[in-house]
Amino acid sequence: MITDTLLRMTNLAQSFSVAFLYWFYVFQEAVMDRKKRKRMLSNRESARRSRMRKQKKLSDLIAEVNQLKKENSQILTVLSITTRRYSTLEAQNSILKAQLMKLSSELQYFSKMSHNITSNSFSSNMALCDRPHLMESFTNSSNMGYISQLIIASAEDMLYY
């Protein structure tokens, strides 16, 4: 009977050990499942935050691109206006240079004429006296168009010499 009792106790101890080991295994699996679920939730949350950061960065870059396009458009507009203004001023400058050359030629012509008129040389005074219509055309303001025509022809001739 003692052996039976020992045998039963041994069987009971073995059963208890098996039950304990099973319970420990189930508890450990539950703890592991909880840790695994917690890790999965953490990973999901991290991935969501990463996607949100990525979306915000993309939105910021799109806004920056739009701002840069706007600035580029404004700069191109200013450049176009400046280029047109430069072309206009360059054309005006060319006109002014041509007028300067014409006026310089006219001034040289009138300087020579003035010198000839005021000189004491008998021949130049005589030449003017021989042609009173020339003297009258210089002094009469209604004939300025005629003088201008004479000056223009004279200026063209002087440019070639």
XYZ file of N, CA and C in Angstrom:
483
model
N 0.747 -1.143 0.000
C 0.000 0.000 0.000
C 0.833 1.275 0.000
N 1.898 1.216 0.636
C 2.810 2.339 0.640
C 3.325 2.547 -0.779
N 3.597 1.519 -1.400
C 4.070 1.655 -2.766
C 2.961 2.209 -3.645
N 1.729 1.798 -3.338
C 0.612 2.347 -4.111
C 0.478 3.835 -3.819
N 0.608 4.191 -2.600
C 0.484 5.587 -2.209
C 1.639 6.381 -2.840
N 2.811 5.817 -2.797
C 3.951 6.500 -3.404
C 3.765 6.614 -4.914
N 3.243 5.576 -5.444
C 3.020 5.581 -6.885
C 1.968 6.619 -7.239
N 0.919 6.705 -6.454
C -0.116 7.707 -6.709
C 0.461 9.103 -6.501
N 1.254 9.289 -5.507
C 1.839 10.596 -5.239
C 2.805 10.975 -6.367
N 3.495 10.021 -6.833
C 4.416 10.284 -7.932
C 3.630 10.663 -9.168
N 2.551 9.912 -9.415
C 1.703 10.254 -10.574
C 1.086 11.639 -10.394
N 0.653 11.917 -9.164
C 0.071 13.222 -8.875
C 1.106 14.328 -9.069
N 2.319 14.108 -8.612
C 3.392 15.092 -8.758
C 3.719 15.302 -10.235
N 3.736 14.197 -10.964
C 4.007 14.313 -12.402
C 2.863 15.076 -13.079
N 1.624 14.789 -12.693
C 0.476 15.489 -13.266
C 0.554 16.972 -12.922
N 0.881 17.235 -11.646
C 0.988 18.629 -11.225
C 2.087 19.331 -12.006
N 3.223 18.687 -12.222
C 4.312 19.283 -12.977
C 3.900 19.544 -14.410
N 3.206 18.606 -14.992
C 2.753 18.778 -16.379
C 1.767 19.940 -16.432
N 0.845 19.975 -15.474
C -0.134 21.064 -15.440
C 0.574 22.403 -15.237
N 1.562 22.402 -14.310
C 2.295 23.635 -14.056
C 3.065 24.084 -15.301
N 3.717 23.138 -15.919
C 4.468 23.475 -17.135
C 3.532 23.958 -18.241
N 2.376 23.340 -18.375
C 1.403 23.780 -19.388
C 0.911 25.200 -19.064
N 0.574 25.412 -17.789
C 0.108 26.735 -17.380
C 1.201 27.791 -17.614
N 2.448 27.439 -17.255
C 3.569 28.353 -17.464
C 3.755 28.660 -18.948
N 3.628 27.641 -19.796
C 3.761 27.802 -21.244
C 2.649 28.714 -21.772
N 1.410 28.478 -21.347
C 0.279 29.294 -21.790
C 0.463 30.734 -21.320
N 0.874 30.901 -20.058
C 1.098 32.250 -19.527
C 2.203 32.957 -20.308
N 3.268 32.231 -20.585
C 4.387 32.807 -21.341
C 3.934 33.170 -22.756
N 3.132 32.319 -23.374
C 2.597 32.621 -24.714
C 1.709 33.863 -24.657
N 0.897 33.973 -23.622
C 0.026 35.139 -23.477
C 0.864 36.406 -23.321
N 1.909 36.312 -22.520
C 2.809 37.466 -22.337
C 3.480 37.790 -23.660
N 3.923 36.767 -24.363
C 4.580 36.983 -25.656
C 3.597 37.565 -26.669
N 2.353 37.048 -26.673
C 1.342 37.595 -27.591
C 1.070 39.058 -27.266
N 0.980 39.373 -25.969
C 0.741 40.757 -25.574
C 1.907 41.640 -26.021
N 3.135 41.179 -25.824
C 4.309 41.945 -26.268
C 4.325 42.085 -27.787
N 3.954 40.975 -28.454
C 3.932 40.998 -29.917
C 2.878 41.988 -30.418
N 1.669 41.951 -29.804
C 0.616 42.900 -30.194
C 1.046 44.334 -29.893
N 1.673 44.541 -28.745
C 2.146 45.882 -28.379
C 3.192 46.366 -29.391
N 4.106 45.495 -29.777
C 5.139 45.838 -30.760
C 4.496 46.139 -32.124
N 3.502 45.329 -32.513
C 2.814 45.570 -33.790
C 2.092 46.920 -33.771
N 1.410 47.232 -32.654
C 0.732 48.534 -32.543
C 1.737 49.677 -32.588
N 2.849 49.476 -31.905
C 3.895 50.502 -31.912
C 4.439 50.708 -33.324
N 4.668 49.617 -34.032
C 5.167 49.706 -35.416
C 4.148 50.397 -36.320
N 2.861 50.068 -36.145
C 1.825 50.715 -36.948
C 1.792 52.211 -36.687
N 1.860 52.579 -35.426
C 1.838 54.007 -35.059
C 3.069 54.720 -35.621
N 4.214 54.081 -35.545
C 5.441 54.653 -36.089
C 5.328 54.820 -37.604
N 4.781 53.836 -38.280
C 4.602 53.909 -39.738
C 3.616 55.031 -40.092
N 2.544 55.179 -39.279
C 1.566 56.254 -39.523
C 2.230 57.625 -39.369
N 3.027 57.781 -38.303
C 3.739 59.055 -38.103
C 4.708 59.324 -39.254
N 5.383 58.277 -39.700
C 6.322 58.418 -40.820
C 5.585 58.853 -42.088
N 4.428 58.232 -42.363
C 3.636 58.627 -43.536
C 3.169 60.071 -43.424
N 2.772 60.473 -42.214
C 2.307 61.857 -42.013
C 3.451 62.852 -42.220
N 4.652 62.514 -41.695
C 5.817 63.387 -41.924
C 6.132 63.489 -43.411
N 6.074 62.363 -44.082
C 6.343 62.319 -45.527
C 5.309 63.171 -46.277
N 4.028 63.053 -45.911
C 2.965 63.827 -46.554
C 3.153 65.317 -46.301
N 3.529 65.681 -45.056
C 3.753 67.094 -44.739
C 4.935 67.637 -45.539
N 6.007 66.854 -45.616
C 7.179 67.284 -46.385
C 6.810 67.474 -47.857
N 6.017 66.542 -48.403
C 5.578 66.650 -49.793
C 4.730 67.904 -49.988
N 3.818 68.170 -49.061
C 2.975 69.366 -49.143
C 3.829 70.638 -49.081
N 4.812 70.641 -48.182
C 5.703 71.801 -48.067
C 6.493 72.010 -49.355
N 6.979 70.924 -49.946
C 7.738 71.042 -51.197
C 6.860 71.541 -52.343
N 5.608 71.072 -52.388
C 4.685 71.539 -53.435
C 4.417 73.030 -53.257
N 4.220 73.470 -52.006
C 4.001 74.899 -51.741
C 5.234 75.711 -52.134
N 6.422 75.193 -51.845
C 7.661 75.895 -52.202
C 7.814 75.982 -53.724
N 7.487 74.911 -54.429
C 7.551 74.912 -55.901
C 6.605 75.979 -56.452
N 5.381 76.031 -55.922
C 4.424 77.037 -56.398
C 4.923 78.449 -56.122
N 5.511 78.675 -54.945
C 6.051 79.995 -54.610
C 7.208 80.350 -55.547
N 8.087 79.397 -55.812
C 9.221 79.655 -56.707
C 8.752 79.916 -58.137
N 7.699 79.207 -58.570
C 7.148 79.466 -59.907
C 6.598 80.885 -59.982
N 5.922 81.316 -58.922
C 5.365 82.670 -58.881
C 6.486 83.710 -58.941
N 7.530 83.507 -58.126
C 8.670 84.427 -58.129
C 9.355 84.428 -59.494
N 9.504 83.263 -60.093
C 10.136 83.157 -61.413
C 9.328 83.929 -62.451
N 8.022 83.798 -62.386
C 7.149 84.516 -63.310
C 7.303 86.021 -63.141
N 7.359 86.474 -61.897
C 7.536 87.905 -61.633
C 8.889 88.388 -62.155
N 9.915 87.599 -61.935
C 11.254 87.984 -62.415
C 11.277 88.043 -63.938
N 10.642 87.081 -64.591
C 10.594 87.094 -66.055
C 9.828 88.314 -66.573
N 8.765 88.698 -65.881
C 8.009 89.883 -66.274
C 8.882 91.130 -66.153
N 9.584 91.256 -65.030
C 10.471 92.406 -64.824
C 11.586 92.399 -65.865
N 12.123 91.226 -66.156
C 13.181 91.125 -67.170
C 12.666 91.552 -68.538
N 11.474 91.129 -68.893
C 10.882 91.497 -70.180
C 10.688 93.007 -70.271
N 10.145 93.596 -69.207
C 9.933 95.056 -69.192
C 11.274 95.772 -69.292
N 12.262 95.298 -68.545
C 13.590 95.925 -68.562
C 14.230 95.796 -69.944
N 14.072 94.653 -70.572
C 14.641 94.445 -71.912
C 13.990 95.391 -72.920
N 12.652 95.504 -72.839
C 11.970 96.438 -73.758
C 12.417 97.872 -73.502
N 12.551 98.235 -72.221
C 12.992 99.592 -71.870
C 14.414 99.827 -72.383
N 15.271 98.829 -72.246
C 16.643 98.946 -72.731
C 16.660 99.155 -74.248
N 15.855 98.381 -74.962
C 15.797 98.519 -76.425
C 15.315 99.909 -76.815
N 14.297 100.403 -76.110
C 13.784 101.745 -76.392
C 14.858 102.792 -76.138
N 15.541 102.685 -75.003
C 16.588 103.658 -74.684
C 17.762 103.563 -75.653
N 18.074 102.369 -76.082
C 19.159 102.205 -77.056
C 18.792 102.869 -78.384
N 17.541 102.721 -78.813
C 17.089 103.360 -80.049
C 17.128 104.882 -79.894
N 16.652 105.373 -78.733
C 16.686 106.814 -78.490
C 18.124 107.317 -78.460
N 19.008 106.534 -77.880
C 20.416 106.921 -77.826
C 21.004 107.001 -79.234
N 20.657 106.057 -80.098
C 21.146 106.096 -81.485
C 20.634 107.343 -82.200
N 19.375 107.683 -81.961
C 18.805 108.892 -82.581
C 19.546 110.127 -82.076
N 19.784 110.169 -80.761
C 20.489 111.319 -80.191
C 21.923 111.420 -80.716
N 22.577 110.285 -80.912
C 23.934 110.307 -81.473
C 23.915 110.849 -82.897
N 22.920 110.416 -83.682
C 22.813 110.921 -85.053
C 22.538 112.415 -85.046
N 21.660 112.870 -84.148
C 21.376 114.308 -84.053
C 22.613 115.074 -83.608
N 23.390 114.489 -82.699
C 24.628 115.123 -82.250
C 25.598 115.289 -83.414
N 25.745 114.247 -84.223
C 26.641 114.344 -85.379
C 26.157 115.420 -86.350
N 24.840 115.468 -86.577
C 24.281 116.465 -87.488
C 24.520 117.867 -86.944
N 24.226 118.052 -85.654
C 24.410 119.380 -85.057
C 25.884 119.778 -85.014
N 26.760 118.789 -84.773
C 28.199 119.095 -84.789
C 28.633 119.564 -86.178
N 28.125 118.897 -87.199
C 28.454 119.304 -88.568
C 27.923 120.703 -88.852
N 26.688 120.954 -88.426
C 26.096 122.280 -88.637
C 26.883 123.344 -87.893
N 27.312 123.012 -86.664
C 28.091 123.966 -85.891
C 29.410 124.270 -86.590
N 30.070 123.256 -87.119
C 31.318 123.497 -87.847
C 31.062 124.382 -89.068
N 29.980 124.081 -89.762
C 29.658 124.860 -90.952
C 29.408 126.314 -90.577
N 28.587 126.539 -89.523
C 28.290 127.915 -89.108
C 29.521 128.602 -88.538
N 30.367 127.858 -87.879
C 31.606 128.450 -87.358
C 32.473 128.941 -88.511
N 32.566 128.141 -89.555
C 33.345 128.571 -90.722
C 32.708 129.794 -91.378
N 31.380 129.740 -91.473
C 30.687 130.875 -92.079
C 30.877 132.133 -91.239
N 30.769 131.981 -89.927
C 30.942 133.123 -89.031
C 32.359 133.659 -89.136
N 33.294 132.767 -89.211
C 34.684 133.193 -89.343
C 34.885 133.959 -90.661
N 34.277 133.423 -91.711
C 34.403 134.096 -93.006
C 33.711 135.453 -92.994
N 32.593 135.560 -92.315
C 31.859 136.834 -92.287
C 32.611 137.865 -91.473
N 33.149 137.449 -90.342
C 33.807 138.409 -89.448
C 35.264 138.660 -89.793
N 35.815 137.904 -90.682
C 37.230 138.120 -90.996
C 37.390 139.423 -91.773
N 38.542 139.940 -91.710
C 38.843 141.204 -92.379
C 39.276 141.015 -93.809
N 39.172 139.811 -94.249
C 39.662 139.590 -95.598
C 38.702 140.209 -96.608
N 39.243 140.867 -97.537
C 38.470 141.582 -98.543
C 37.698 140.625 -99.440
N 38.301 139.496 -99.753
C 37.661 138.570 -100.692
C 36.414 137.944 -100.088
N 36.444 137.602 -98.789
C 35.263 136.987 -98.203
C 34.159 138.023 -98.057
N 34.516 139.269 -97.703
C 33.491 140.315 -97.607
C 32.931 140.603 -98.989
N 33.791 140.566 -99.940
C 33.377 140.827 -101.297
C 32.454 139.713 -101.800
N 32.772 138.453 -101.418
C 31.946 137.329 -101.853
C 30.551 137.463 -101.270
N 30.442 137.913 -100.051
C 29.128 138.076 -99.443
C 28.379 139.251 -100.081
N 29.131 140.298 -100.402
C 28.491 141.441 -101.037
C 28.027 141.103 -102.443
N 28.765 140.226 -103.114
C 28.374 139.817 -104.456
C 27.105 138.973 -104.431
N 26.865 138.310 -103.332
C 25.684 137.447 -103.241
C 24.807 137.903 -102.070
N 24.094 138.966 -102.207
C 23.289 139.480 -101.092
C 22.146 138.534 -100.727
N 21.682 137.721 -101.692
C 20.595 136.792 -101.364
C 21.055 135.745 -100.348
N 22.362 135.381 -100.331
C 22.877 134.450 -99.329
C 22.871 135.094 -97.954
N 23.304 136.359 -97.916
C 23.337 137.075 -96.640
C 21.927 137.238 -96.102
N 20.996 137.549 -96.985
C 19.607 137.731 -96.563
C 19.016 136.412 -96.062
N 19.372 135.280 -96.694
C 18.831 133.981 -96.267
C 19.347 133.602 -94.879
N 20.551 134.037 -94.522
C 21.067 133.743 -93.194
C 20.410 134.605 -92.137
N 20.071 135.804 -92.465
C 19.514 136.724 -91.467
C 18.005 136.657 -91.382
N 17.327 136.170 -92.395
C 15.865 136.099 -92.417
C 15.420 134.780 -91.771
N 14.615 134.872 -90.687
C 14.217 133.663 -89.952
C 13.167 132.854 -90.696
N 12.485 133.443 -91.679
C 11.466 132.685 -92.414
C 12.107 131.687 -93.374
N 13.372 131.823 -93.634
C 14.065 130.924 -94.553
C 14.850 129.837 -93.827
N 14.515 129.556 -92.595
C 15.278 128.556 -91.837
C 15.190 127.167 -92.480
N 14.076 126.822 -93.082
C 13.959 125.533 -93.759
C 14.952 125.429 -94.891
N 15.119 126.514 -95.621
C 16.072 126.539 -96.720
C 17.491 126.358 -96.186
N 17.789 127.020 -95.077
C 19.126 126.892 -94.482
C 19.349 125.470 -94.014
N 18.317 124.904 -93.397
C 18.454 123.526 -92.913
C 18.746 122.596 -94.066
N 18.098 122.839 -95.188
C 18.352 121.971 -96.329
C 19.780 122.151 -96.819
N 20.238 123.363 -96.795
C 21.615 123.597 -97.190
C 22.574 122.931 -96.207
N 22.256 123.019 -94.928
C 23.128 122.461 -93.895
C 23.155 120.943 -93.988
N 22.024 120.347 -94.215
C 21.977 118.888 -94.303
C 22.842 118.410 -95.465
N 22.709 119.047 -96.596
C 23.531 118.661 -97.736
C 24.987 118.869 -97.401
N 25.271 119.957 -96.725
C 26.635 120.256 -96.360
C 27.156 119.249 -95.334
N 26.312 118.847 -94.376
C 26.738 117.906 -93.358
C 27.063 116.553 -93.968
N 26.278 116.136 -94.915
C 26.532 114.848 -95.568
C 27.855 114.893 -96.320
N 28.104 116.021 -96.984
C 29.366 116.133 -97.698
C 30.546 116.103 -96.729
N 30.401 116.716 -95.558
C 31.509 116.785 -94.606
C 31.783 115.423 -93.980
N 30.795 114.580 -93.877
C 31.026 113.278 -93.290
C 31.921 112.408 -94.152
N 31.907 112.638 -95.441
C 32.719 111.821 -96.331
C 34.145 112.336 -96.460
N 34.434 113.531 -96.007
C 35.771 114.073 -96.149
C 36.605 113.829 -94.949
